mmCIF file of C-alpha atoms and ligand atoms in Angstrom:
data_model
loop_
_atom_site.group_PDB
_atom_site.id
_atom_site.type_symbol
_atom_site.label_atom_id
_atom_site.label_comp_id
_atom_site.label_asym_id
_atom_site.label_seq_id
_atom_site.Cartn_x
_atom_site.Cartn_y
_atom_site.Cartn_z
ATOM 1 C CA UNK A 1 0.000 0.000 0.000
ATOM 2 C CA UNK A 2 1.462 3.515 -0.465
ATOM 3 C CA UNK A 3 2.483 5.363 2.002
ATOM 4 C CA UNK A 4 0.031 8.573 2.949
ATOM 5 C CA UNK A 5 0.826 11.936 2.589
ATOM 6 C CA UNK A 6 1.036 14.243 6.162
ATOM 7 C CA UNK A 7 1.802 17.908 6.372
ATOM 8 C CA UNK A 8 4.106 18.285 9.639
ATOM 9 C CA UNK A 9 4.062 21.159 10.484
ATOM 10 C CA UNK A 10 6.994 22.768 12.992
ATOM 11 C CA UNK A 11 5.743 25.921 15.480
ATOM 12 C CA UNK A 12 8.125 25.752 18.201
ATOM 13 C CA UNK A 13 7.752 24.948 21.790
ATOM 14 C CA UNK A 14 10.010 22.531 24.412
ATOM 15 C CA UNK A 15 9.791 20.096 21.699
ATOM 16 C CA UNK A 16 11.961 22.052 19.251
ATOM 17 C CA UNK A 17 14.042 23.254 22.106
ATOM 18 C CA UNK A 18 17.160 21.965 23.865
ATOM 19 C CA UNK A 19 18.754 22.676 27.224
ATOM 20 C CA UNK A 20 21.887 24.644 27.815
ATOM 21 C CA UNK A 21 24.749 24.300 30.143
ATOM 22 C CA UNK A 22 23.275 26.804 32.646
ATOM 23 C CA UNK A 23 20.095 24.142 32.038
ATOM 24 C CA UNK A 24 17.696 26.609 30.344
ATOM 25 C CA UNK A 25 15.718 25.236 27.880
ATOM 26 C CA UNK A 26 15.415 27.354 24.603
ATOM 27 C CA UNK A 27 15.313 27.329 21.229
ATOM 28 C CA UNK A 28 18.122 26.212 18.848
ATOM 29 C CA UNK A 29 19.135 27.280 15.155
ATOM 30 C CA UNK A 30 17.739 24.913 13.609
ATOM 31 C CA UNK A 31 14.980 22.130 15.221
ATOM 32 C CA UNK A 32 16.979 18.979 16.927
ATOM 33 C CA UNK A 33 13.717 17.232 16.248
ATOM 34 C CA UNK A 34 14.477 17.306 12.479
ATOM 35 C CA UNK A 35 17.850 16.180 12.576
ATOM 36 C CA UNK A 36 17.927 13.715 15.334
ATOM 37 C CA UNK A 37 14.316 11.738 13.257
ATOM 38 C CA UNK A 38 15.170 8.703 12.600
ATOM 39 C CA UNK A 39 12.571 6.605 9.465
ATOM 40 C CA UNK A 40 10.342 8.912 9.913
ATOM 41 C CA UNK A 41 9.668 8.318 6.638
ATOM 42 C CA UNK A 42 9.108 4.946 6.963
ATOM 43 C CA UNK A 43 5.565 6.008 8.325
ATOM 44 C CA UNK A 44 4.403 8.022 5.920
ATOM 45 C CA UNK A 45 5.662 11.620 3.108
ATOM 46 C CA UNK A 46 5.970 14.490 4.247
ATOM 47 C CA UNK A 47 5.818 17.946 3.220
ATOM 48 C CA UNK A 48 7.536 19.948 5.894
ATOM 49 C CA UNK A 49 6.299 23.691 6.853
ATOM 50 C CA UNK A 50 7.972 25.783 9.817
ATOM 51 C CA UNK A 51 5.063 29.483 9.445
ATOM 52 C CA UNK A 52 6.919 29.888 13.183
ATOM 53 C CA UNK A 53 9.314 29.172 15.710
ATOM 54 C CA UNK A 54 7.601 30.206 19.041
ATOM 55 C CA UNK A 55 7.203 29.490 23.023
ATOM 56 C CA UNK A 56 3.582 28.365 22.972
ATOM 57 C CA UNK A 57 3.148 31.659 25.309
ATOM 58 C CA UNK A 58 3.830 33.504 22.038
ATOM 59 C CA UNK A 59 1.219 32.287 20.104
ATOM 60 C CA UNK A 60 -1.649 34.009 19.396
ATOM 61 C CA UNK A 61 -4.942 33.273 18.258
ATOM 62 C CA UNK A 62 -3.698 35.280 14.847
ATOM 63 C CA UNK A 63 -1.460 32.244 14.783
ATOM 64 C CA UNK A 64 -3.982 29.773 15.063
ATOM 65 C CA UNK A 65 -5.868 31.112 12.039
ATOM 66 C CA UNK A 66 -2.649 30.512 10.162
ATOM 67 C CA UNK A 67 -2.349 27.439 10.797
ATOM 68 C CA UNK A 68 -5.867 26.636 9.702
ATOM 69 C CA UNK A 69 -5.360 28.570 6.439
ATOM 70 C CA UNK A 70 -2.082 26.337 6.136
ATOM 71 C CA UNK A 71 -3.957 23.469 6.775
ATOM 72 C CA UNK A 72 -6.684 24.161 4.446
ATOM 73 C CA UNK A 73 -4.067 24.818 1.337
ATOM 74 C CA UNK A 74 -2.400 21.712 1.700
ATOM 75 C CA UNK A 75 -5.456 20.152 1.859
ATOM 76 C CA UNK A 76 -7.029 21.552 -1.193
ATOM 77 C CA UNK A 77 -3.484 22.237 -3.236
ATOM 78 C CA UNK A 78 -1.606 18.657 -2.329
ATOM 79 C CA UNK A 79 -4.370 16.612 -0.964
ATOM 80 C CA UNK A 80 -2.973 15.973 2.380
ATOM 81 C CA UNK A 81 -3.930 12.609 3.995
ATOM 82 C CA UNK A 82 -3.384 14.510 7.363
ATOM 83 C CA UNK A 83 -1.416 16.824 9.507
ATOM 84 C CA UNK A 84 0.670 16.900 12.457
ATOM 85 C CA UNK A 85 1.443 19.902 14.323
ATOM 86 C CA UNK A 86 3.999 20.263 16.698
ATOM 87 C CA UNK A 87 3.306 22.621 19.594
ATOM 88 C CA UNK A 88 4.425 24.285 22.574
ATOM 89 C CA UNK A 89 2.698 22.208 25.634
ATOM 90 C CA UNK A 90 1.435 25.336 27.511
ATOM 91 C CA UNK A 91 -0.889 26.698 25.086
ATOM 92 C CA UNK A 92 -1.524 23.489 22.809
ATOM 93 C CA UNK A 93 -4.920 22.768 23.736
ATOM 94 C CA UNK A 94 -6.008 26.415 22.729
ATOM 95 C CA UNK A 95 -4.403 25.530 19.156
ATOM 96 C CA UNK A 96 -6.365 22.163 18.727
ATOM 97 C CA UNK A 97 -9.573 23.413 20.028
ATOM 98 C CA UNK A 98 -9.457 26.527 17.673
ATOM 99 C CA UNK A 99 -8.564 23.656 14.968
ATOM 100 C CA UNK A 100 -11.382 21.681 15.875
ATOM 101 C CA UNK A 101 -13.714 24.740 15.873
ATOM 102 C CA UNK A 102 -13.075 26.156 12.788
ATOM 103 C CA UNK A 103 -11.654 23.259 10.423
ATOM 104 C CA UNK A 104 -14.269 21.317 8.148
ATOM 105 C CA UNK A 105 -12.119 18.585 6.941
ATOM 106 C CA UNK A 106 -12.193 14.844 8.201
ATOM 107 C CA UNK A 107 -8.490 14.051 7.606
ATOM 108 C CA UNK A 108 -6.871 13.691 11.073
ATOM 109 C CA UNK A 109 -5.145 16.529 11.973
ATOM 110 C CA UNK A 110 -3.013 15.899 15.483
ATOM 111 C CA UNK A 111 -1.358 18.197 17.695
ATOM 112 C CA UNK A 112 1.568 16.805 20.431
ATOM 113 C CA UNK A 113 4.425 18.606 21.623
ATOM 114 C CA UNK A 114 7.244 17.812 24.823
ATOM 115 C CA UNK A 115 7.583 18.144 28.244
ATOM 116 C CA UNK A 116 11.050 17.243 28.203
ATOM 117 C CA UNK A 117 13.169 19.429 25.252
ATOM 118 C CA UNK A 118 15.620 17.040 22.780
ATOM 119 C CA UNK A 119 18.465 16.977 24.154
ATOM 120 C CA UNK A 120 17.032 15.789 28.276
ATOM 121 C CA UNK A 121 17.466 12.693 29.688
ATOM 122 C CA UNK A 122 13.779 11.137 29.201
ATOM 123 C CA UNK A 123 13.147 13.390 26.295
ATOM 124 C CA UNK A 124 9.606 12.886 25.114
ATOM 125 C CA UNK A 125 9.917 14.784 21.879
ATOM 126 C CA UNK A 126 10.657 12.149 19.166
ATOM 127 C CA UNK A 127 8.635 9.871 20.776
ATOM 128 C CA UNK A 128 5.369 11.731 21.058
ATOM 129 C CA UNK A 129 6.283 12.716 16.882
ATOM 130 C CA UNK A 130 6.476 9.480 16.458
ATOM 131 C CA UNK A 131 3.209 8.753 18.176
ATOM 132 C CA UNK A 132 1.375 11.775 16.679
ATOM 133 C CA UNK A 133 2.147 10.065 13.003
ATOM 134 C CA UNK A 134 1.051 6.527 13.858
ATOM 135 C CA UNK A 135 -2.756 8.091 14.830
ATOM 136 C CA UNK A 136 -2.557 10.915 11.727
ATOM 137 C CA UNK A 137 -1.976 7.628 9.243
ATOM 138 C CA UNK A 138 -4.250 5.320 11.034
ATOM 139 C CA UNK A 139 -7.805 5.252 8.719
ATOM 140 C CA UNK A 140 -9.451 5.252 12.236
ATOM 141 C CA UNK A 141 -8.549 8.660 12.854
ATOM 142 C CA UNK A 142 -10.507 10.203 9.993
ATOM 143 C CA UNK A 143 -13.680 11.517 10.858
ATOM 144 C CA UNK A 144 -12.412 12.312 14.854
ATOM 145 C CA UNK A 145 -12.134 15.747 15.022
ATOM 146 C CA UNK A 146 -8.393 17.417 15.739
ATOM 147 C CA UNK A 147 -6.738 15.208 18.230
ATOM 148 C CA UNK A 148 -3.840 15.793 20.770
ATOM 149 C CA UNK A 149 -1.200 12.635 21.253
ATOM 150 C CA UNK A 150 1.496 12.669 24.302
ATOM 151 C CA UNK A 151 2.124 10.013 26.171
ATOM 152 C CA UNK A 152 0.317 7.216 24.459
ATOM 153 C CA UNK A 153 -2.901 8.765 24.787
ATOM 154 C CA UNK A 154 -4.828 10.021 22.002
ATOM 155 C CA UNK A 155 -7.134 12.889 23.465
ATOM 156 C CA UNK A 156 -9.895 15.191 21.968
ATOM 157 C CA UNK A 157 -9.207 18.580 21.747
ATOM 158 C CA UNK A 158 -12.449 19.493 23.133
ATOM 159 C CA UNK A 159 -11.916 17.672 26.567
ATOM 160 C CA UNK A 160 -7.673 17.472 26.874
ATOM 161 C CA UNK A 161 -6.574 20.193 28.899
ATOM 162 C CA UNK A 162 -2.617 20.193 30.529
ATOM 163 C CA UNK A 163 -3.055 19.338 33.858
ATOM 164 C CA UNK A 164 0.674 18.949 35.582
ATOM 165 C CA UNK A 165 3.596 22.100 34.999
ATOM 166 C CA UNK A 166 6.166 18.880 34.501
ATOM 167 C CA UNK A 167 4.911 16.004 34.306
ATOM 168 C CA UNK A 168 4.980 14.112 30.901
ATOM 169 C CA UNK A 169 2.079 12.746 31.439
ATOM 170 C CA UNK A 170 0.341 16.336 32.026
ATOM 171 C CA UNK A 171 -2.363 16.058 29.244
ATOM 172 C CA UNK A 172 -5.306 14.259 30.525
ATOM 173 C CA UNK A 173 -8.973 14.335 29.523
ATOM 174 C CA UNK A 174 -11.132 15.385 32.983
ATOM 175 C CA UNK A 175 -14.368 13.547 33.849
ATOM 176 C CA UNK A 176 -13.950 12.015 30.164
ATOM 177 C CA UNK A 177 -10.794 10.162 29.411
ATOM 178 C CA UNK A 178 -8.646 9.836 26.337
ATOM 179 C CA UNK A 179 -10.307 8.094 23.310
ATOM 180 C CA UNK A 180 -7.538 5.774 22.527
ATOM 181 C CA UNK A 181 -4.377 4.779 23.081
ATOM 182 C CA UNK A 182 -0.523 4.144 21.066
ATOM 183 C CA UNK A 183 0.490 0.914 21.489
ATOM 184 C CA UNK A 184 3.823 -0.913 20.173
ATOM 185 C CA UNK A 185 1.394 -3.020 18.177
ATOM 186 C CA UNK A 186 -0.905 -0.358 16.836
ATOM 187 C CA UNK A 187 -3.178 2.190 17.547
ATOM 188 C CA UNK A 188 -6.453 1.925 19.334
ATOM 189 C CA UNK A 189 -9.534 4.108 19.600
ATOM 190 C CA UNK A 190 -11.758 2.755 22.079
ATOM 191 C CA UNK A 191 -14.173 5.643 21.549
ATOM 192 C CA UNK A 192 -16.203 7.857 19.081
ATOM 193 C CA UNK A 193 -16.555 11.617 19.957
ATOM 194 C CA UNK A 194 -19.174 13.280 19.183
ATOM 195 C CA UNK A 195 -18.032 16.263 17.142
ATOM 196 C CA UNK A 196 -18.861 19.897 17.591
ATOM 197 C CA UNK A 197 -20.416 22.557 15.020
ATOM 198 C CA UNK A 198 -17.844 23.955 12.746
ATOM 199 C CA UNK A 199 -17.809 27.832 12.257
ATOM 200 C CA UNK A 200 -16.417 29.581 9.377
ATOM 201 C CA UNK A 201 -13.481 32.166 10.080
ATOM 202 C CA UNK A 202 -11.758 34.215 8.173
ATOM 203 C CA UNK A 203 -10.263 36.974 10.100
ATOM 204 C CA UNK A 204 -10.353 37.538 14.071
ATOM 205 C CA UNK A 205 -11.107 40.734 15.977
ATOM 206 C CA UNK A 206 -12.596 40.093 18.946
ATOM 207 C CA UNK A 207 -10.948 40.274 22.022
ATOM 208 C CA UNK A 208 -12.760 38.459 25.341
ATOM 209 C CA UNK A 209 -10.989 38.532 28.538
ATOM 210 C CA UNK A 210 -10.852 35.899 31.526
ATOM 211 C CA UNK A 211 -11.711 36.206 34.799
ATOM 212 C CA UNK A 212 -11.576 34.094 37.916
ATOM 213 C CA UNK A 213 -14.036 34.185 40.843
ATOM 214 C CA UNK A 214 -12.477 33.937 44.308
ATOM 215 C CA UNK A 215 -14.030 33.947 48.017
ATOM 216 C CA UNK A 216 -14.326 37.880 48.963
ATOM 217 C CA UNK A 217 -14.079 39.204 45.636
ATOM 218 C CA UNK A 218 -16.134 42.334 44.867
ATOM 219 C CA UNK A 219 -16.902 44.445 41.394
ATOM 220 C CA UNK A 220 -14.017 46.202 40.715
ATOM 221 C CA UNK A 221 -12.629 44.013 38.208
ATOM 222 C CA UNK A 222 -15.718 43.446 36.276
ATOM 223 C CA UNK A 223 -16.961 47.187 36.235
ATOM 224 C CA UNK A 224 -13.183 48.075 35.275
ATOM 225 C CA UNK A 225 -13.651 45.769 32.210
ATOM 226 C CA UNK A 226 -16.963 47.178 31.189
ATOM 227 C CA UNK A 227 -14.843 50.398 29.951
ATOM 228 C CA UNK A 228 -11.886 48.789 28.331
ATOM 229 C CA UNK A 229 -13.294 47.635 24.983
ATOM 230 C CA UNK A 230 -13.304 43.630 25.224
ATOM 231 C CA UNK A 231 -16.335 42.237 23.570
ATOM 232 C CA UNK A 232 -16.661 39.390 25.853
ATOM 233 C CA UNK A 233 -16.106 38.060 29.133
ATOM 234 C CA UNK A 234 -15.463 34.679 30.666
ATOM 235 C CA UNK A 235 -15.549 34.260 34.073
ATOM 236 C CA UNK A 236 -14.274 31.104 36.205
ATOM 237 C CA UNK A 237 -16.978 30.781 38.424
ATOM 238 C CA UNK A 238 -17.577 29.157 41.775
ATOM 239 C CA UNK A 239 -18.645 25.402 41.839
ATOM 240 C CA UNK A 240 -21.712 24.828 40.016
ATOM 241 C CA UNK A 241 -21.609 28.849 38.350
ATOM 242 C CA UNK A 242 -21.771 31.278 41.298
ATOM 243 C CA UNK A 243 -20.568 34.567 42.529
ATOM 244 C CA UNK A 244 -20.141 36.510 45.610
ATOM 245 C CA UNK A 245 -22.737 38.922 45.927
ATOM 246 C CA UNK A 246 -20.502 41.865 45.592
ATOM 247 C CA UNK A 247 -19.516 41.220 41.608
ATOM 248 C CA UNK A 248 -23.745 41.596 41.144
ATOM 249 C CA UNK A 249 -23.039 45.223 40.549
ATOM 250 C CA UNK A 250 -19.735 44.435 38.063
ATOM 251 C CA UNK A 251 -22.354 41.989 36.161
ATOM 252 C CA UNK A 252 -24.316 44.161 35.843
ATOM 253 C CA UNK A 253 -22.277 46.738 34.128
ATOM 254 C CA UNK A 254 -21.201 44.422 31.717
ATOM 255 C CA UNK A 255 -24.661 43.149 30.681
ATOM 256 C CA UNK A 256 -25.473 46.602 30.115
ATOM 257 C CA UNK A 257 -22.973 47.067 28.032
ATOM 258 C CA UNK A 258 -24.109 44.850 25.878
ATOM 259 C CA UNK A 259 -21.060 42.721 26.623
ATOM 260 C CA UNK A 260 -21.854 39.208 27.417
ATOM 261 C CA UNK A 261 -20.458 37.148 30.256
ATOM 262 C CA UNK A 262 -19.955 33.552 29.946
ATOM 263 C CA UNK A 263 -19.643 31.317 33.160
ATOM 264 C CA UNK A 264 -17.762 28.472 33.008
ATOM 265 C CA UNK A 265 -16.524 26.251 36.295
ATOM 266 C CA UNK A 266 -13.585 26.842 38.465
ATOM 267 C CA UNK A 267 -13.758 23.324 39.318
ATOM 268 C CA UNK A 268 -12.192 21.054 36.319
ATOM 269 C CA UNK A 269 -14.667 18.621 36.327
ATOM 270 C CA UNK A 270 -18.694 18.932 35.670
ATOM 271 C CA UNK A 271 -20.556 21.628 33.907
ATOM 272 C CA UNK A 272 -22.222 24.932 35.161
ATOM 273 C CA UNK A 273 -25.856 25.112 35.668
ATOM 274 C CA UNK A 274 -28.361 27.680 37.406
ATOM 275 C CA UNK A 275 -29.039 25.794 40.575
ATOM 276 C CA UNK A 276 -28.645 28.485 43.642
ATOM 277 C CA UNK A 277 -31.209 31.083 43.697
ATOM 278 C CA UNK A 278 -29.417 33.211 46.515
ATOM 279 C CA UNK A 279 -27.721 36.371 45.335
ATOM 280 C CA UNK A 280 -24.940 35.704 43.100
ATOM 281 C CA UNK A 281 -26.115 31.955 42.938
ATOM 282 C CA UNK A 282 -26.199 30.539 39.450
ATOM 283 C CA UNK A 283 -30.159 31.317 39.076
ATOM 284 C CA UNK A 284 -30.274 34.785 39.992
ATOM 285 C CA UNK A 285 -27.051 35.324 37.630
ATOM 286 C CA UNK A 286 -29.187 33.237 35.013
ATOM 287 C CA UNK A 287 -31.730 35.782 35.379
ATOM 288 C CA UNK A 288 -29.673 38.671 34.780
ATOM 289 C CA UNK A 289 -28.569 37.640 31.406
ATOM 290 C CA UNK A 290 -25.241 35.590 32.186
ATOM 291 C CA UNK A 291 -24.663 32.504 29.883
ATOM 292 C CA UNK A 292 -23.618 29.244 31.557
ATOM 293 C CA UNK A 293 -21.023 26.622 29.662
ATOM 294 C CA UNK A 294 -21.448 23.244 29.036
ATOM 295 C CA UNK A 295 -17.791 21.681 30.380
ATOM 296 C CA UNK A 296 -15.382 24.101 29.009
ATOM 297 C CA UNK A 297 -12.773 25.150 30.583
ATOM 298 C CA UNK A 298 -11.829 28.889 30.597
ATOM 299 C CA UNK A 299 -9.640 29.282 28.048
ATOM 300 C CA UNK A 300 -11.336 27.197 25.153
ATOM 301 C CA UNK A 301 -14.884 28.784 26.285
ATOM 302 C CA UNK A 302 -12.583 31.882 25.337
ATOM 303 C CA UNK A 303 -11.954 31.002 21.958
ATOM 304 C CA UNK A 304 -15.128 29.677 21.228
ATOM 305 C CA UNK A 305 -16.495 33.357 22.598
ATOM 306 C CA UNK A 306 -14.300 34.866 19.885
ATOM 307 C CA UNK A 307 -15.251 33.124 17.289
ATOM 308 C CA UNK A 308 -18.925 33.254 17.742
ATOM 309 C CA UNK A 309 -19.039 37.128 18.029
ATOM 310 C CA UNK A 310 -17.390 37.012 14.824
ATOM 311 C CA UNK A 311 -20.378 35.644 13.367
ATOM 312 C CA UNK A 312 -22.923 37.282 15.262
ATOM 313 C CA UNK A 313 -23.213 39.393 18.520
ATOM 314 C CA UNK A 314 -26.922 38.274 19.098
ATOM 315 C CA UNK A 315 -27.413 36.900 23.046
ATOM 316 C CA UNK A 316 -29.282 34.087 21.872
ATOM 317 C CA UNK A 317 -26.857 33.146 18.848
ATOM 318 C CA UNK A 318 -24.221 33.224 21.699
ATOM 319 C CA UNK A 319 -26.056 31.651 24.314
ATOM 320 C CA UNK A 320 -26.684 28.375 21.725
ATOM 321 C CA UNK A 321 -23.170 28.355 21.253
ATOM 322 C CA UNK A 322 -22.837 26.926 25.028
ATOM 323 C CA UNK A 323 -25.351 24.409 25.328
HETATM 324 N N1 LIG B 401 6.839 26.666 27.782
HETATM 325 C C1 LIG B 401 6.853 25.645 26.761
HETATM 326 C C2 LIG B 401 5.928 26.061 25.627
HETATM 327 O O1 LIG B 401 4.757 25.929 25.744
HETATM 328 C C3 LIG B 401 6.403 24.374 27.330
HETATM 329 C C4 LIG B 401 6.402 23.223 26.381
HETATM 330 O O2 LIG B 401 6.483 23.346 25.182
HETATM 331 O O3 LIG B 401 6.276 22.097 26.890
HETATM 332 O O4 LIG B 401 6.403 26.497 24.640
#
């Protein structure tokens, strides 16, 4: 059978980086990963495209649009059988969820990245390459939705989140899992996701801001960000979606702004809902206009903001968006 074609494409991140005598990690000239890769092309061609070289902290949605554009030109220009990204680990699931929100093609497309940079004892890098290629050129990847492989895990980008500042096994699915694992004798998808709406994108320029709730806090925050021209807001709330009573006021001016405010959990597991009907409980919140999420965490309920203001900034168009 002949081998499939993958786009791998190179952005930076621990996994293009090596460590120095002085032990930081950094980037290099040129990226260790593609010199030190052994039969790589034993698993499948590859076209090869570096757009940029960046800490994952660097990266910007802007970037993320590129890399769907990139995506979409291979795909359309070269017929790419899939594509593997290679990502900084801090902001990777940000990446694969934008991917997953805004790509319409069934091809796998998989992000993975390093906790360890190439030239550390117990370096993940090649490995997790390795990995990412295996589930981009298995025919059960098609039709999964972008994907994120580390660590013999193959995880969704909608649920994986990086859970551990060092760990290599940081990337973990919470409440949900990963939906397959990389074996030495193959890979193994154990479940189906159930894919998300796709929205088209062809330029950002919303900006929506994150927030997180905390015992004691008051307005001052929120009724500061009614004046400083974000769109959107997101705000980590208590357990099941609640405030203390003194942000009411800070909701309030947002709302009346016409800016919305999205709640999604502080806790990492379990979804918001409008159960308390105290002040600042979830139902009196509810009733003021605030739209609860459905599992997100903050920073992909973010994204997801962004995007759908981009298409419309109707409450109810946005409030769909999170159920
Ligand atoms: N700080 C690094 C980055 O995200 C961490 C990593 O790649 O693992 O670029």
């Amino acid at each position: 059978m002949s081998k499939k074609k993958l786009l791998l494409i190179h952005t930076g991140g621990t996994i293009s980086m090596s460590e120095d005598e002085s032990g930081a990690v950094k980037p290099e000239g040129d990226n260790p990963l593609m010199r030190h890769t052994p039969n790589l092309n034993d698993y499948a061609d590859f076209i090869v495209e570096t757009p940029f070289t960046l800490p994952s902290p660097h990266i910007t949605p802007d970037h993320m649009l590129e890399l769907k554009k990139l995506i979409e030109k291979y795909y359309l220009e070269q017929g790419i059988h899939g594509a593997v990204i290679t990502h900084g680990t801090d902001t990777l699931e940000e990446t694969a969820y934008f991917l997953d929100l805004t790509l319409r093609l069934s091809i796998p497309i998989v992000l993975t990245g390093a906790m360890r940079s190439s030239n550390e004892v117990g370096s993940d890098g090649l490995y997790n390459l390795i990995s990412a290629v295996r589930v981009a050129t298995s025919d059960e990847a098609f039709g999964k939705g972008v994907l994120v492989v580390l660590n013999d895990e193959i995880h969704t980008a909608v649920n994986v989140t990086k859970t551990h500042s060092s760990n290599v096994s940081t990337f973990q699915s919470p409440q949900y899992g990963p939906i397959g694992i990389v074996t030495k004798g193959g890979v193994l998808f154990h479940h189906t996701p159930k894919l998300d709406v796709k929205y088209s994108i062809s330029q950002l320029s919303k900006n929506v801001a994150i927030i997180k709730a905390y015992a004691g806090m008051d307005s001052r925050l929120l009724s500061a960000l009614a004046n400083l021209n974000f769109d959107g807001v997101i705000i980590e709330a208590l357990g099941q979606g609640n405030l203390p009573p003194a942000t009411v006021e800070g909701i309030e001016a947002l709302i009346n702004n016409n800016i919305p405010v999205v709640l999604v959990s502080r806790c990492f597991n379990g979804i918001t809902q409008d159960v308390y009907g105290y002040e600042g409980g979830g139902r009196d919140l509810k009733n003021k206009g605030v739209i609860f999420s459905n599992g997100l965490n903050g920073q992909k309920a973010r994204l997801k903001l962004m995007i759908g203001l981009s298409q419309s900034d109707d409450p109810d168009y946005i409030a769909s968006m999170f159920k």
